[in-house]
PDB file of C-alpha atoms in Angstrom:
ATOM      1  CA  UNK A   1       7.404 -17.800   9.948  1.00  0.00           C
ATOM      2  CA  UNK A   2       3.986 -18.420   9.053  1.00  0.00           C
ATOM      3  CA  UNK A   3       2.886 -21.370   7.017  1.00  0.00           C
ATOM      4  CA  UNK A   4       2.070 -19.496   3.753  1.00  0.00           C
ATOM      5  CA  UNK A   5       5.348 -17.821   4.352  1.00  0.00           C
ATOM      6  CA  UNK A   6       6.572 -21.569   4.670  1.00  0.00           C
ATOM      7  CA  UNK A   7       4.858 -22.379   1.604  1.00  0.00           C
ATOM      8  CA  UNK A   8       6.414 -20.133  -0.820  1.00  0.00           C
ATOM      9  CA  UNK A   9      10.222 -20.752   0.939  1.00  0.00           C
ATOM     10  CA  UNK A  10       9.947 -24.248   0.179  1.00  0.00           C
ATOM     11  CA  UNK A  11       8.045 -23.608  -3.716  1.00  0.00           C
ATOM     12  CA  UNK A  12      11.256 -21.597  -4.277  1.00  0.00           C
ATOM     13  CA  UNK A  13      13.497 -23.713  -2.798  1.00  0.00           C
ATOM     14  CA  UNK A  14      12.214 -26.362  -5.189  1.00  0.00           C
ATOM     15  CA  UNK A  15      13.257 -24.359  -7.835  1.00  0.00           C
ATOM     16  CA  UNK A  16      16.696 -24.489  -6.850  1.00  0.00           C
ATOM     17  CA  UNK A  17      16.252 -20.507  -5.976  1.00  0.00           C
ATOM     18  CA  UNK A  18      19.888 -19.707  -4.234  1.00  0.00           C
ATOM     19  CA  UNK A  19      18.533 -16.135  -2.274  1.00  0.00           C
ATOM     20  CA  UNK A  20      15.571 -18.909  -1.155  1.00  0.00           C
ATOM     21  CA  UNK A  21      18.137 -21.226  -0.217  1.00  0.00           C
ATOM     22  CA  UNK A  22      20.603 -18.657   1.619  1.00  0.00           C
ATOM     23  CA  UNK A  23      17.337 -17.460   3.074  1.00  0.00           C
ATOM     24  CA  UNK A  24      16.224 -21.182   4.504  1.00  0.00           C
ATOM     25  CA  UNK A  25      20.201 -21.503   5.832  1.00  0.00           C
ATOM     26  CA  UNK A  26      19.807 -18.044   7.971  1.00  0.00           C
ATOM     27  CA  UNK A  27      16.091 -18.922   9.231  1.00  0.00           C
ATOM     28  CA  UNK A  28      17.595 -22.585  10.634  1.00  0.00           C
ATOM     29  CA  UNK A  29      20.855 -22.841  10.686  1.00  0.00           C
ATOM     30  CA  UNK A  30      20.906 -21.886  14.621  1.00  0.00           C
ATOM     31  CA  UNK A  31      18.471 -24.925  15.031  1.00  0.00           C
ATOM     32  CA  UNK A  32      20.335 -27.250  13.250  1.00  0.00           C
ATOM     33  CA  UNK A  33      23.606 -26.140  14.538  1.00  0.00           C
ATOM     34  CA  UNK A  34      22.353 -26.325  17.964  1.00  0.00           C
ATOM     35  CA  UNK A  35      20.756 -29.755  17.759  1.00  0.00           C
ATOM     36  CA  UNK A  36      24.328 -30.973  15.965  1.00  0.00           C
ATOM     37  CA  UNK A  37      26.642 -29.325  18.433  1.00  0.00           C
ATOM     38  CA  UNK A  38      24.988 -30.695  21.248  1.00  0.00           C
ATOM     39  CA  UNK A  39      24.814 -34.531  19.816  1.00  0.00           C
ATOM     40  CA  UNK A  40      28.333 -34.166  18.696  1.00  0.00           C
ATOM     41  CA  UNK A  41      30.237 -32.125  21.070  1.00  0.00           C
ATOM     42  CA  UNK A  42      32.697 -30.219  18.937  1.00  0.00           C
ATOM     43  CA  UNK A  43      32.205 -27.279  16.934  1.00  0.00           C
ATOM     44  CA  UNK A  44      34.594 -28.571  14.152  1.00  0.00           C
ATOM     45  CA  UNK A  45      32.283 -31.431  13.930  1.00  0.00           C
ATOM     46  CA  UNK A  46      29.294 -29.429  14.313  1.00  0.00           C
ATOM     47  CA  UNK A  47      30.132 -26.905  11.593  1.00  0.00           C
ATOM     48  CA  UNK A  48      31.199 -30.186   9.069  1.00  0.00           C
ATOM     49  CA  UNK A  49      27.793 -31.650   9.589  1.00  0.00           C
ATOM     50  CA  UNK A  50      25.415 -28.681   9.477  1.00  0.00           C
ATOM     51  CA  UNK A  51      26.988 -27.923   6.021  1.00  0.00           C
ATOM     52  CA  UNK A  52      26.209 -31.492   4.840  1.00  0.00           C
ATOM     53  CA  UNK A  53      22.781 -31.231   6.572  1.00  0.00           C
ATOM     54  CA  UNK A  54      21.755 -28.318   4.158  1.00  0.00           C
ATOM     55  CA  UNK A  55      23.221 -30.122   1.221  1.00  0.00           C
ATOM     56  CA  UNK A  56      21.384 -32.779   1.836  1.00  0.00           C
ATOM     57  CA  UNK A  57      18.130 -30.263   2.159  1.00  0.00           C
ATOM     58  CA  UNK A  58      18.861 -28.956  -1.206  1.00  0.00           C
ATOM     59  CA  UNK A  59      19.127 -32.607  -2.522  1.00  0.00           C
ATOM     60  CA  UNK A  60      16.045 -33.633  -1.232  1.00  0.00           C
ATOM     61  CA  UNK A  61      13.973 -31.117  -1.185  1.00  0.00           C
ATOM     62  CA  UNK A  62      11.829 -32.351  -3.851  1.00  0.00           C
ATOM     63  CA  UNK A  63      11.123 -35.645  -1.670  1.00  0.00           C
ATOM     64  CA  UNK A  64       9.188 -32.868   1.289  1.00  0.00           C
ATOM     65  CA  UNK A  65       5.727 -33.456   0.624  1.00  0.00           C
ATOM     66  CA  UNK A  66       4.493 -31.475   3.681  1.00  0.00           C
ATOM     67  CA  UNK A  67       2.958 -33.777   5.797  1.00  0.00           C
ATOM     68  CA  UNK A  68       5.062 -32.617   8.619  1.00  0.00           C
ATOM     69  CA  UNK A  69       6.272 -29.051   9.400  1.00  0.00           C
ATOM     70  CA  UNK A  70       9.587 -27.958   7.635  1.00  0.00           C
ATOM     71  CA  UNK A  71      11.673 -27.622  10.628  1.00  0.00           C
ATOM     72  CA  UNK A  72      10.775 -31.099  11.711  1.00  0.00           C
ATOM     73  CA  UNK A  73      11.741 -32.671   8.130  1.00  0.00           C
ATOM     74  CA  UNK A  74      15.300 -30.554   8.883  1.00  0.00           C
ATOM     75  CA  UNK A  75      15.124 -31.653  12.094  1.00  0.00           C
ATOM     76  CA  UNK A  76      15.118 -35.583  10.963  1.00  0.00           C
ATOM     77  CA  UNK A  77      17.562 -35.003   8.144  1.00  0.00           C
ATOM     78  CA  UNK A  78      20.301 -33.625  11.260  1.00  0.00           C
ATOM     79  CA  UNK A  79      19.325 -35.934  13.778  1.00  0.00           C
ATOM     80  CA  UNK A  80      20.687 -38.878  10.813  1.00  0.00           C
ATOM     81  CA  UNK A  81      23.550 -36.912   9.756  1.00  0.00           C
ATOM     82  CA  UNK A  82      24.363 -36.846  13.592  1.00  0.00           C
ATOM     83  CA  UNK A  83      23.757 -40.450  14.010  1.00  0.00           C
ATOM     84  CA  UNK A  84      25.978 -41.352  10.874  1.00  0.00           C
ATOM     85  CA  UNK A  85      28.788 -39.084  12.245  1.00  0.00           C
ATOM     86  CA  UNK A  86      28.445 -40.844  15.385  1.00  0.00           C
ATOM     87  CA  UNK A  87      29.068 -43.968  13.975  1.00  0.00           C
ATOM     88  CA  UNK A  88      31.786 -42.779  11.497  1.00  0.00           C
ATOM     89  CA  UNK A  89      33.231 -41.370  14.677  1.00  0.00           C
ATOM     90  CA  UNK A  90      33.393 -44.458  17.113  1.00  0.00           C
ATOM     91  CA  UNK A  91      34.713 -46.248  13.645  1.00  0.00           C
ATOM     92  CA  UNK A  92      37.668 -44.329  13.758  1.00  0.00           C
ATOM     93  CA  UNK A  93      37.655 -43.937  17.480  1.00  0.00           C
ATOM     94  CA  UNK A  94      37.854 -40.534  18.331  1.00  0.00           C
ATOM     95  CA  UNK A  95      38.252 -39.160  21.353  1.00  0.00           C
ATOM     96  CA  UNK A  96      34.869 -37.528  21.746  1.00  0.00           C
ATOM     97  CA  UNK A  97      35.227 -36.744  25.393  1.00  0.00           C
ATOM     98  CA  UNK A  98      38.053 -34.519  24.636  1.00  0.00           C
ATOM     99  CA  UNK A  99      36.588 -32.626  22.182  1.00  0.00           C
ATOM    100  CA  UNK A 100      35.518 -29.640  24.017  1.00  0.00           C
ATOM    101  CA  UNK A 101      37.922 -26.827  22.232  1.00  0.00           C
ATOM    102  CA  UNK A 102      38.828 -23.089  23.525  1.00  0.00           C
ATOM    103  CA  UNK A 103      36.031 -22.552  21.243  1.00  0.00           C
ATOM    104  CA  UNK A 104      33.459 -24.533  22.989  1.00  0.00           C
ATOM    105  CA  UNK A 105      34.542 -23.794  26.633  1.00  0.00           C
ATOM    106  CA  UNK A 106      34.304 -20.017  26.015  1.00  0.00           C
ATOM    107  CA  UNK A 107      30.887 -20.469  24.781  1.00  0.00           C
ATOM    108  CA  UNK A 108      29.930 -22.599  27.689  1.00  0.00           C
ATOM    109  CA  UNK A 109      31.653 -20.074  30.140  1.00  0.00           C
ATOM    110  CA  UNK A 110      28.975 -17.729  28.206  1.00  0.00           C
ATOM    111  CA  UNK A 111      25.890 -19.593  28.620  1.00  0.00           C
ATOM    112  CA  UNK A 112      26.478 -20.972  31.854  1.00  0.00           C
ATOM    113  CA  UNK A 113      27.327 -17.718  33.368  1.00  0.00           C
ATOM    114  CA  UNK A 114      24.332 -16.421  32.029  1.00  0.00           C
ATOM    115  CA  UNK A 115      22.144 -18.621  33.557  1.00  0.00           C
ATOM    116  CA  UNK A 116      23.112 -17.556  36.494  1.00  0.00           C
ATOM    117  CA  UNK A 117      21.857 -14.832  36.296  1.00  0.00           C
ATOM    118  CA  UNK A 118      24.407 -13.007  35.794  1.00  0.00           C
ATOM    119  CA  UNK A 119      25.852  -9.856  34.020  1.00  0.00           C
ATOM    120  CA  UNK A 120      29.448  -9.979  35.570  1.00  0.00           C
ATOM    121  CA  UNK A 121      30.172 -12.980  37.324  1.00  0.00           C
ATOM    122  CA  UNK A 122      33.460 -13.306  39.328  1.00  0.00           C
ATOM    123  CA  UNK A 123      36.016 -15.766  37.822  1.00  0.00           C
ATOM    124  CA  UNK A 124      35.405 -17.905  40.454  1.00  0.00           C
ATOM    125  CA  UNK A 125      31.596 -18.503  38.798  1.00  0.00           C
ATOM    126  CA  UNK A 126      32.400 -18.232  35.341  1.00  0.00           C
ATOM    127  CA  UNK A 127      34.925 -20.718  36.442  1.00  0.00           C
ATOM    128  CA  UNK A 128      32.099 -22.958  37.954  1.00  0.00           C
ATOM    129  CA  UNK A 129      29.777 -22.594  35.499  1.00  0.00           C
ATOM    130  CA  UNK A 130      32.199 -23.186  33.320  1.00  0.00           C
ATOM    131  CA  UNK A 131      32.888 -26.549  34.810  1.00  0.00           C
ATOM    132  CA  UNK A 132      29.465 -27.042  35.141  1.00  0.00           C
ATOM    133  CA  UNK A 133      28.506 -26.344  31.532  1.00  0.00           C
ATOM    134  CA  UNK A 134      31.128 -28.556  30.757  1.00  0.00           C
ATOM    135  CA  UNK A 135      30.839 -31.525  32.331  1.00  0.00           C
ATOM    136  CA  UNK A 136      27.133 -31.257  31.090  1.00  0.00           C
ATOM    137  CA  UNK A 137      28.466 -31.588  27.347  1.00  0.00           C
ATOM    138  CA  UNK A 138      30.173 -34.301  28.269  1.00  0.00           C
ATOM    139  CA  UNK A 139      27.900 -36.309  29.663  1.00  0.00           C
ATOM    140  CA  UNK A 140      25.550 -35.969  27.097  1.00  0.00           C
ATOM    141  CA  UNK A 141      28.401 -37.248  24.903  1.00  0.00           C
ATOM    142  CA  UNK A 142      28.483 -40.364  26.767  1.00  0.00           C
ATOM    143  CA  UNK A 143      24.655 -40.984  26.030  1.00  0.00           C
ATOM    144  CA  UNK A 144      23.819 -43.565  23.452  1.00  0.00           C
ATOM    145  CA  UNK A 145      22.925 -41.534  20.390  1.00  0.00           C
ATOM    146  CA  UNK A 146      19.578 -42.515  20.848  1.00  0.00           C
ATOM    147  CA  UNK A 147      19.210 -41.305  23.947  1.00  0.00           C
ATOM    148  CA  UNK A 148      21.102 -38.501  23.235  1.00  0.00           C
ATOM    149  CA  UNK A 149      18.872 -37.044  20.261  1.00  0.00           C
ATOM    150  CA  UNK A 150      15.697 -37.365  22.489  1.00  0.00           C
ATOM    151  CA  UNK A 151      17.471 -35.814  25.214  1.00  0.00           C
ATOM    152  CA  UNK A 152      18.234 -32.973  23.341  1.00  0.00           C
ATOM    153  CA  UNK A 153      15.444 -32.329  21.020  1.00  0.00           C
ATOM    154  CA  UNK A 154      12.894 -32.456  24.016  1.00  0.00           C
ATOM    155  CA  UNK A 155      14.663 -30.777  26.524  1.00  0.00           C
ATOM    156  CA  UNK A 156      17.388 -28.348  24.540  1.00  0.00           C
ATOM    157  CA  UNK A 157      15.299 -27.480  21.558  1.00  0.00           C
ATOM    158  CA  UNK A 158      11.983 -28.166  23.518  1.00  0.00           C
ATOM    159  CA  UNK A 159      10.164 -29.695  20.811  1.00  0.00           C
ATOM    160  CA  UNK A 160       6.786 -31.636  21.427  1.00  0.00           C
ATOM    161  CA  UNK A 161       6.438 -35.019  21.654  1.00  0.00           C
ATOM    162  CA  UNK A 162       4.264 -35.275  18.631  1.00  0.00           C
ATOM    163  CA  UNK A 163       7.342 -33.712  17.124  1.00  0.00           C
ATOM    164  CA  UNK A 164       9.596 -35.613  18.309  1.00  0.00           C
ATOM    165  CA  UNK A 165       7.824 -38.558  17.196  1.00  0.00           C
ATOM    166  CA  UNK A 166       8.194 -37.439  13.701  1.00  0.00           C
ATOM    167  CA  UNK A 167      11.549 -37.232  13.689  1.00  0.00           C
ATOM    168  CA  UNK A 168      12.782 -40.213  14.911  1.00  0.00           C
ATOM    169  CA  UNK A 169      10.065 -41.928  14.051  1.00  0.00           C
ATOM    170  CA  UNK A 170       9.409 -43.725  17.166  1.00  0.00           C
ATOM    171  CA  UNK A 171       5.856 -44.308  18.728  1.00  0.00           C
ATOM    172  CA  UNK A 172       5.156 -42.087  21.998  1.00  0.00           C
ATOM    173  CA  UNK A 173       5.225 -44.588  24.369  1.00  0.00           C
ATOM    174  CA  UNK A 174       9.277 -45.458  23.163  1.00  0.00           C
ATOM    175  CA  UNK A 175       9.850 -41.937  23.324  1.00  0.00           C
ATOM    176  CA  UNK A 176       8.906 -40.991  26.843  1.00  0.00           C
ATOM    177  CA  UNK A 177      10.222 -44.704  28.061  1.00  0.00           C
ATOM    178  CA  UNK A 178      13.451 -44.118  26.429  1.00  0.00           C
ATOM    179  CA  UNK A 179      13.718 -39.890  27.740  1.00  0.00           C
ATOM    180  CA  UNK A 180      13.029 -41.028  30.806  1.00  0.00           C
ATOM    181  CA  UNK A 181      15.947 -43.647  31.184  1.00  0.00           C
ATOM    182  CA  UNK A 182      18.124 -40.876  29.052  1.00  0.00           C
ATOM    183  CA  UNK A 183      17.071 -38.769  32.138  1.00  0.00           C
ATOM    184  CA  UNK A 184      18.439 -41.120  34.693  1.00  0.00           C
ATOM    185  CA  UNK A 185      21.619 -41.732  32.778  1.00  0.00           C
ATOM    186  CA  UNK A 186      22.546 -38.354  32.601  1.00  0.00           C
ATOM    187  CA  UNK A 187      21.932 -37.455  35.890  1.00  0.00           C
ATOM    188  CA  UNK A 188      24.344 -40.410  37.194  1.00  0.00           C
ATOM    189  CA  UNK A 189      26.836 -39.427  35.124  1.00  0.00           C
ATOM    190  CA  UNK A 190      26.884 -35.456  36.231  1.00  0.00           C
ATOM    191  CA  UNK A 191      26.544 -36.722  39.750  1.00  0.00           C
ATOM    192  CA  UNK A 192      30.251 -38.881  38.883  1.00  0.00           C
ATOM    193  CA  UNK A 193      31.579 -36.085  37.608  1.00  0.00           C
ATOM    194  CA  UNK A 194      30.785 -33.473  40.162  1.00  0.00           C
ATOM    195  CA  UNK A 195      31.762 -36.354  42.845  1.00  0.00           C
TER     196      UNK A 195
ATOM    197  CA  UNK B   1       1.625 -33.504  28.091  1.00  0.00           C
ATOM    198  CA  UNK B   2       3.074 -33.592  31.311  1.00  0.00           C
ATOM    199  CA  UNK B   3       5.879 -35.567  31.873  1.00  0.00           C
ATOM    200  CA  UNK B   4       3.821 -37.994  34.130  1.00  0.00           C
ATOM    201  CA  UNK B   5       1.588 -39.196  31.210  1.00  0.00           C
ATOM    202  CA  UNK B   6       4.382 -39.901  29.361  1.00  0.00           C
ATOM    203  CA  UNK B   7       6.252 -42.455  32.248  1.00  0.00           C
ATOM    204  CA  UNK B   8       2.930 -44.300  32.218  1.00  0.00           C
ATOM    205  CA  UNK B   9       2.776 -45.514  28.441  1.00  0.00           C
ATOM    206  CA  UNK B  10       6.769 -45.596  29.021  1.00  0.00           C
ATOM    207  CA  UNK B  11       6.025 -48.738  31.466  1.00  0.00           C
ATOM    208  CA  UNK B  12       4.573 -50.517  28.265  1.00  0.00           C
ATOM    209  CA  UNK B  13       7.182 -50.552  26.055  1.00  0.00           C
ATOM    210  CA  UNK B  14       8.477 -53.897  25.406  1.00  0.00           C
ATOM    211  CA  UNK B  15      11.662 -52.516  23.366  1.00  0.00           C
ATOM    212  CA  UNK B  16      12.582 -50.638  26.603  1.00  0.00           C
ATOM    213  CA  UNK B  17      10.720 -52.822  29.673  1.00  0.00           C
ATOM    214  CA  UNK B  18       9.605 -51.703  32.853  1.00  0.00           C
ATOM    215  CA  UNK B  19      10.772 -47.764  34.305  1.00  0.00           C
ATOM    216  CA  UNK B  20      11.035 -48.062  37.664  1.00  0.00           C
ATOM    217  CA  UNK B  21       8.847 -45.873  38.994  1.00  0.00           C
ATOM    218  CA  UNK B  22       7.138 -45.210  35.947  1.00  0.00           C
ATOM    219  CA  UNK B  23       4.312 -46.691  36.368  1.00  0.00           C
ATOM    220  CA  UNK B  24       2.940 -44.936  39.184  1.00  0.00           C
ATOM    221  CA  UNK B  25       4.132 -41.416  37.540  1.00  0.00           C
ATOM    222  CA  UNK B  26       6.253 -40.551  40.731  1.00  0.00           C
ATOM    223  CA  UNK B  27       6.857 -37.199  41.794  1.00  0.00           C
ATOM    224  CA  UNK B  28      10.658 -38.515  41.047  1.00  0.00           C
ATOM    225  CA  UNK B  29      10.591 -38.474  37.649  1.00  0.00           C
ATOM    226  CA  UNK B  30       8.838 -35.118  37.633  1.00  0.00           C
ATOM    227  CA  UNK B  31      12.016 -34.012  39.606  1.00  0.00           C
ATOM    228  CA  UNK B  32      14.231 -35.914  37.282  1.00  0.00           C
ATOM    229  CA  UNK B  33      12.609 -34.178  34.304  1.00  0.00           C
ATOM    230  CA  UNK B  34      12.531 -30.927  35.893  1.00  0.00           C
ATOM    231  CA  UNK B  35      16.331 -31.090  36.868  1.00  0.00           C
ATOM    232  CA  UNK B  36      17.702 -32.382  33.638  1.00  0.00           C
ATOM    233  CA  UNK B  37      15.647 -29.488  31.830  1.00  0.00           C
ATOM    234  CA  UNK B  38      16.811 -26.716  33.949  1.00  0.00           C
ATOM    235  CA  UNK B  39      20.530 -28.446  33.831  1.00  0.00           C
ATOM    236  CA  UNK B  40      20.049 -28.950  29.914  1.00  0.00           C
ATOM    237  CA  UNK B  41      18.380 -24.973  29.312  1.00  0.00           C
ATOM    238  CA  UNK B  42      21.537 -23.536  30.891  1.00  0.00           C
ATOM    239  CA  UNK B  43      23.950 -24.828  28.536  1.00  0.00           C
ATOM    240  CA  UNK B  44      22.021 -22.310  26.305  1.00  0.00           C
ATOM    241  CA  UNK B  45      21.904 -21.762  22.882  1.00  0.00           C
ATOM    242  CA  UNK B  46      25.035 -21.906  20.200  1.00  0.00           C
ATOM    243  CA  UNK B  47      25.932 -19.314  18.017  1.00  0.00           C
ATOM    244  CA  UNK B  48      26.352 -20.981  14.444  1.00  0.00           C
ATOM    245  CA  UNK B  49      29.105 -19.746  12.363  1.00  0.00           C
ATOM    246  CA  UNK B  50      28.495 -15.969  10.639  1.00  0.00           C
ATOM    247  CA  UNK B  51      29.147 -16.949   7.353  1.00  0.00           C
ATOM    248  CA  UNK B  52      27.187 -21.204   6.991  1.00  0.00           C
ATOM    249  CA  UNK B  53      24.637 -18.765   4.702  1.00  0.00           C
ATOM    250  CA  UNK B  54      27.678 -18.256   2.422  1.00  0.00           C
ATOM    251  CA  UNK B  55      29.598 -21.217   2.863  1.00  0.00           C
ATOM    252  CA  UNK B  56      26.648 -23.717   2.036  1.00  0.00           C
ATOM    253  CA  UNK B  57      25.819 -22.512  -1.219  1.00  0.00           C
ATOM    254  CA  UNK B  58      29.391 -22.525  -2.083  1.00  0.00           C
ATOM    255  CA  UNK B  59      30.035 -26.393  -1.468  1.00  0.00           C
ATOM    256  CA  UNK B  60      26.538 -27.085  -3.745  1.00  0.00           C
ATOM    257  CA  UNK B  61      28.183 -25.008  -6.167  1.00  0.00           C
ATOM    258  CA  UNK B  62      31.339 -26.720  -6.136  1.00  0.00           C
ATOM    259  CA  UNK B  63      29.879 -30.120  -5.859  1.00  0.00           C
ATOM    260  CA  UNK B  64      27.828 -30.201  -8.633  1.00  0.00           C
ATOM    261  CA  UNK B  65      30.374 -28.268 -10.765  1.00  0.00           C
ATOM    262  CA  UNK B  66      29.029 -24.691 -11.461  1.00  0.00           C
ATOM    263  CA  UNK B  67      25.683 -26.378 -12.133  1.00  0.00           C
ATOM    264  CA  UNK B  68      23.845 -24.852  -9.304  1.00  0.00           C
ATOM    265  CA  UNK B  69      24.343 -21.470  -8.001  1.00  0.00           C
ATOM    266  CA  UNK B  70      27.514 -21.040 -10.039  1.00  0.00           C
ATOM    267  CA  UNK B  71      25.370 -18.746 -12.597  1.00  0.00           C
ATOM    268  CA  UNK B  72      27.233 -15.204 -11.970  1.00  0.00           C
ATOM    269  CA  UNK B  73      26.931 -12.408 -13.397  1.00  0.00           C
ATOM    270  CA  UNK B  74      29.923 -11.355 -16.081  1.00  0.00           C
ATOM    271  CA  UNK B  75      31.684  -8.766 -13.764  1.00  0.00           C
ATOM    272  CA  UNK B  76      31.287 -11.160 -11.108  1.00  0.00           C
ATOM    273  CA  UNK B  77      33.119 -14.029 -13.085  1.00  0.00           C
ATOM    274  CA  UNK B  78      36.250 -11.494 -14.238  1.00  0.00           C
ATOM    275  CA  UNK B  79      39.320 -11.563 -12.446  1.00  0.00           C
ATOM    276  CA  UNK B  80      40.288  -7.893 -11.893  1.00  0.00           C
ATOM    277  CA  UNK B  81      43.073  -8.594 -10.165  1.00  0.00           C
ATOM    278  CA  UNK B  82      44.806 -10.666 -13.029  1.00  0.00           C
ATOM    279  CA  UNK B  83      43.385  -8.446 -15.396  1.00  0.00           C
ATOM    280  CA  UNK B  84      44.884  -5.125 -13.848  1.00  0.00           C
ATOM    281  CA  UNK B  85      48.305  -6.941 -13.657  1.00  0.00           C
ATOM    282  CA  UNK B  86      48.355  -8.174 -17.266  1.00  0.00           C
ATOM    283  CA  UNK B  87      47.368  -4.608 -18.256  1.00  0.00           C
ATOM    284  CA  UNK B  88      49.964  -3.099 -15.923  1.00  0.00           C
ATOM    285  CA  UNK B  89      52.873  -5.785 -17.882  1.00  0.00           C
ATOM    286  CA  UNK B  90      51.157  -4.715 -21.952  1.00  0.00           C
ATOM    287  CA  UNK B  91      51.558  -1.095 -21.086  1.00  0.00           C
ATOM    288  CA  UNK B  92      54.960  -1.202 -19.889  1.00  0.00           C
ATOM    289  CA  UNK B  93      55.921  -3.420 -22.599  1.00  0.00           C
ATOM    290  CA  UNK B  94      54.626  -1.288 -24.807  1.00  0.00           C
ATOM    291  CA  UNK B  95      56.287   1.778 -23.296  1.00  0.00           C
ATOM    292  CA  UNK B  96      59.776  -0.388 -23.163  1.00  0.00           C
ATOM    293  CA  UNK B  97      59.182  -1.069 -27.202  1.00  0.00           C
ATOM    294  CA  UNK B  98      58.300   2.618 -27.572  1.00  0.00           C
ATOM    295  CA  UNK B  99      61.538   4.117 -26.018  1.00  0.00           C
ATOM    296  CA  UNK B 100      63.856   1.702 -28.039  1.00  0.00           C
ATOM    297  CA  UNK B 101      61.911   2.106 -30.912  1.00  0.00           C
ATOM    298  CA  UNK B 102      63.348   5.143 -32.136  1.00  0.00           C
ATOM    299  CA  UNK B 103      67.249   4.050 -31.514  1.00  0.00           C
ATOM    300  CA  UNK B 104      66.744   0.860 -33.560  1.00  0.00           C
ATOM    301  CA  UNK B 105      65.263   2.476 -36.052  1.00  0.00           C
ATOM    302  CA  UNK B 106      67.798   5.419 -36.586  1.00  0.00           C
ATOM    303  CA  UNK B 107      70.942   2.939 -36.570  1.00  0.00           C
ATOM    304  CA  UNK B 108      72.636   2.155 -39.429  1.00  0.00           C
TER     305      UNK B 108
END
C-alpha cells in the first residue's frame, strides 16, 4: 500500500467508515496476529487480543497524527495490548508454557516442515520439526516481555531498527543491547530443551 | 545496519551494562543473530482467523450499542425467520376460524 493509498484509509477510517475499517482489519490483521501469537503463545489468546487491538485502533484513531507509518502506530498499540495481557496473565498465573493447543502444533508442524524445504516430509520430520517449532514457541514464552517483543518484531516481522524504535519507544542503543541479550537467552534455553 | 553496529552502541547502555563481546562486534554475535533469525523465520507466518474482518466490527457495534456500524439497512434489520413463522401461525388461524365459521354460525 502506497502512502496516498495510506492516506485516504486512515481519512476514512476517521470517519468511522466500517468498509474502511473491515478494509484496514484484512490489510493487517496477519501482522498483528502474528506479532500477538508469537508474544503470547496461544491462539485463544492471540485471537482475544487482536480483536481488542483493532478496537482500540478504531478508538484512537483520531489521536494518529502521522508522524510514524500506520503499521508501526498498530504495531505499538499490539505490542501494549501484549504486554498488558502478559501481565494480566502472570496475575492470574496461567500456565503459559502449556499453552500450545492442537491448533498451534498443527500450524507449527506446517511451518516448520516447510522450512525444510519440504513438500512431503516423512512423519519422522514433521515430527521433528514439529518438536522443533515447538520448543521454539516456548522459549520465546519464557523471554521477559521485553525481550520478547524485540525479539520478535526484529527478527519474526523483520522490522528496522528505526522502526522498532518507534514502537517501543526505546533509543537504538537499548534496542540492539537488549536484542542482543534476548539473543543469548533464547538460544540457552533451545539448547536446554533440545539437551 | 548490520548487526555489528548495533552490539557496539549496545556496550553503552547503562540500563542494560556491558555485552560481552559486544564491544568488539564479534563474529559471535553475528552467528548468534544469524542463528536466532534463521531459527525464528522457520516458525513462519500465522494464519489469522478467516472471519477477525467480520468479527471486529461486530464487537464495536455491540460495544457502543448500535452506535457504530449498527446502521443496517431495513431488510437487513427484519427477522424473516420470525416473520415467516408468525405468518405461517395467522394463516392457519385464520383457516381454523374459517372452517368452524360456518358450523357456528348455522347452529341454533
Amino acid at each position: 500500500m502506497d502512502l496516498r493509498d495510506e492516506g485516504e484509509l486512515i481519512r476514512r477510517l476517521q470517519q468511522h467508515d466500517e468498509k474502511a475499517f473491515q478494509k484496514c482489519v484484512k490489510l493487517y490483521q496477519t501482522k498483528v496476529y502474528g506479532l500477538v501469537y508469537r508474544m503470547l503463545g496461544s491462539q485463544a489468546e492471540a485471537e482475544d487480543v487482536s480483536q481488542e487491538v483493532f478496537v482500540t485502533v478504531f478508538k484512537s484513531i483520531d489521536s494518529f497524527r502521522g508522524d510514524s507509518k500506520f503499521s508501526t502506530w498498530l504495531y505499538r498499540i499490539a505490542a501494549n495490548h501484549c504486554k498488558n495481557r502478559i501481565k494480566y496473565l502472570k496475575r492470574r498465573a496461567h500456565k503459559q508454557t502449556g499453552e500450545l493447543d492442537d491448533a498451534a502444533e498443527r500450524e507449527l508442524l506446517g511451518s516448520s516442515s516447510s522450512t525444510l524445504g519440504q513438500q512431503q516430509a516423512s512423519p519422522v520430520e514433521a515430527l521433528e520439526g514439529l518438536q522443533l517449532g515447538s520448543i521454539v514457541q516456548r522459549a520465546i514464552t519464557k523471554l521477559d516481555e521485553e525481550h520478547r517483543l524485540l525479539l520478535v518484531l526484529r527478527d519474526v516481522e523483520e522490522l528496522s531498527y528505526e522502526e522498532i524504535m518507534q514502537v517501543t519507544g526505546l533509543a537504538e542503543g537499548t534496542v540492539k543491547s537488549r536484542l542482543h541479550r534476548a539473543r543469548l537467552v533464547l538460544k540457552e534455553e533451545i539448547a536446554r530443551h533440545t539437551k | 545496519m548490520s548487526e555489528q553496529a548495533g552490539t557496539k552502541s549496545a556496550a553503552s547502555d547503562p540500563a542494560e551494562g556491558e555485552v560481552p563481546g559486544a564491544a568488539h562486534g564479534s563474529l559471535e554475535d553475528e552467528q548468534t543473530a544469524a542463528e536466532t533469525r534463521s531459527l525464528l523465520a522457520g516458525l513462519g507466518t500465522v494464519a489469522p482467523p478467516t472471519d477477525l474482518s467480520e468479527r471486529v466490527p461486530q464487537l464495536i457495534e455491540r460495544r457502543s450499542r448500535g452506535r457504530f456500524f449498527g446502521r443496517r439497512k431495513l431488510y437487513e434489520r427484519i427477522p424473516f425467520v420470525w416473520v415467516s413463522l408468525v405468518m405461517l401461525i395467522v394463516a392457519a388461524l385464520l383457516y381454523a376460524v374459517m372452517r368452524l365459521a360456518p358450523s357456528v354460525m348455522s347452529s341454533p
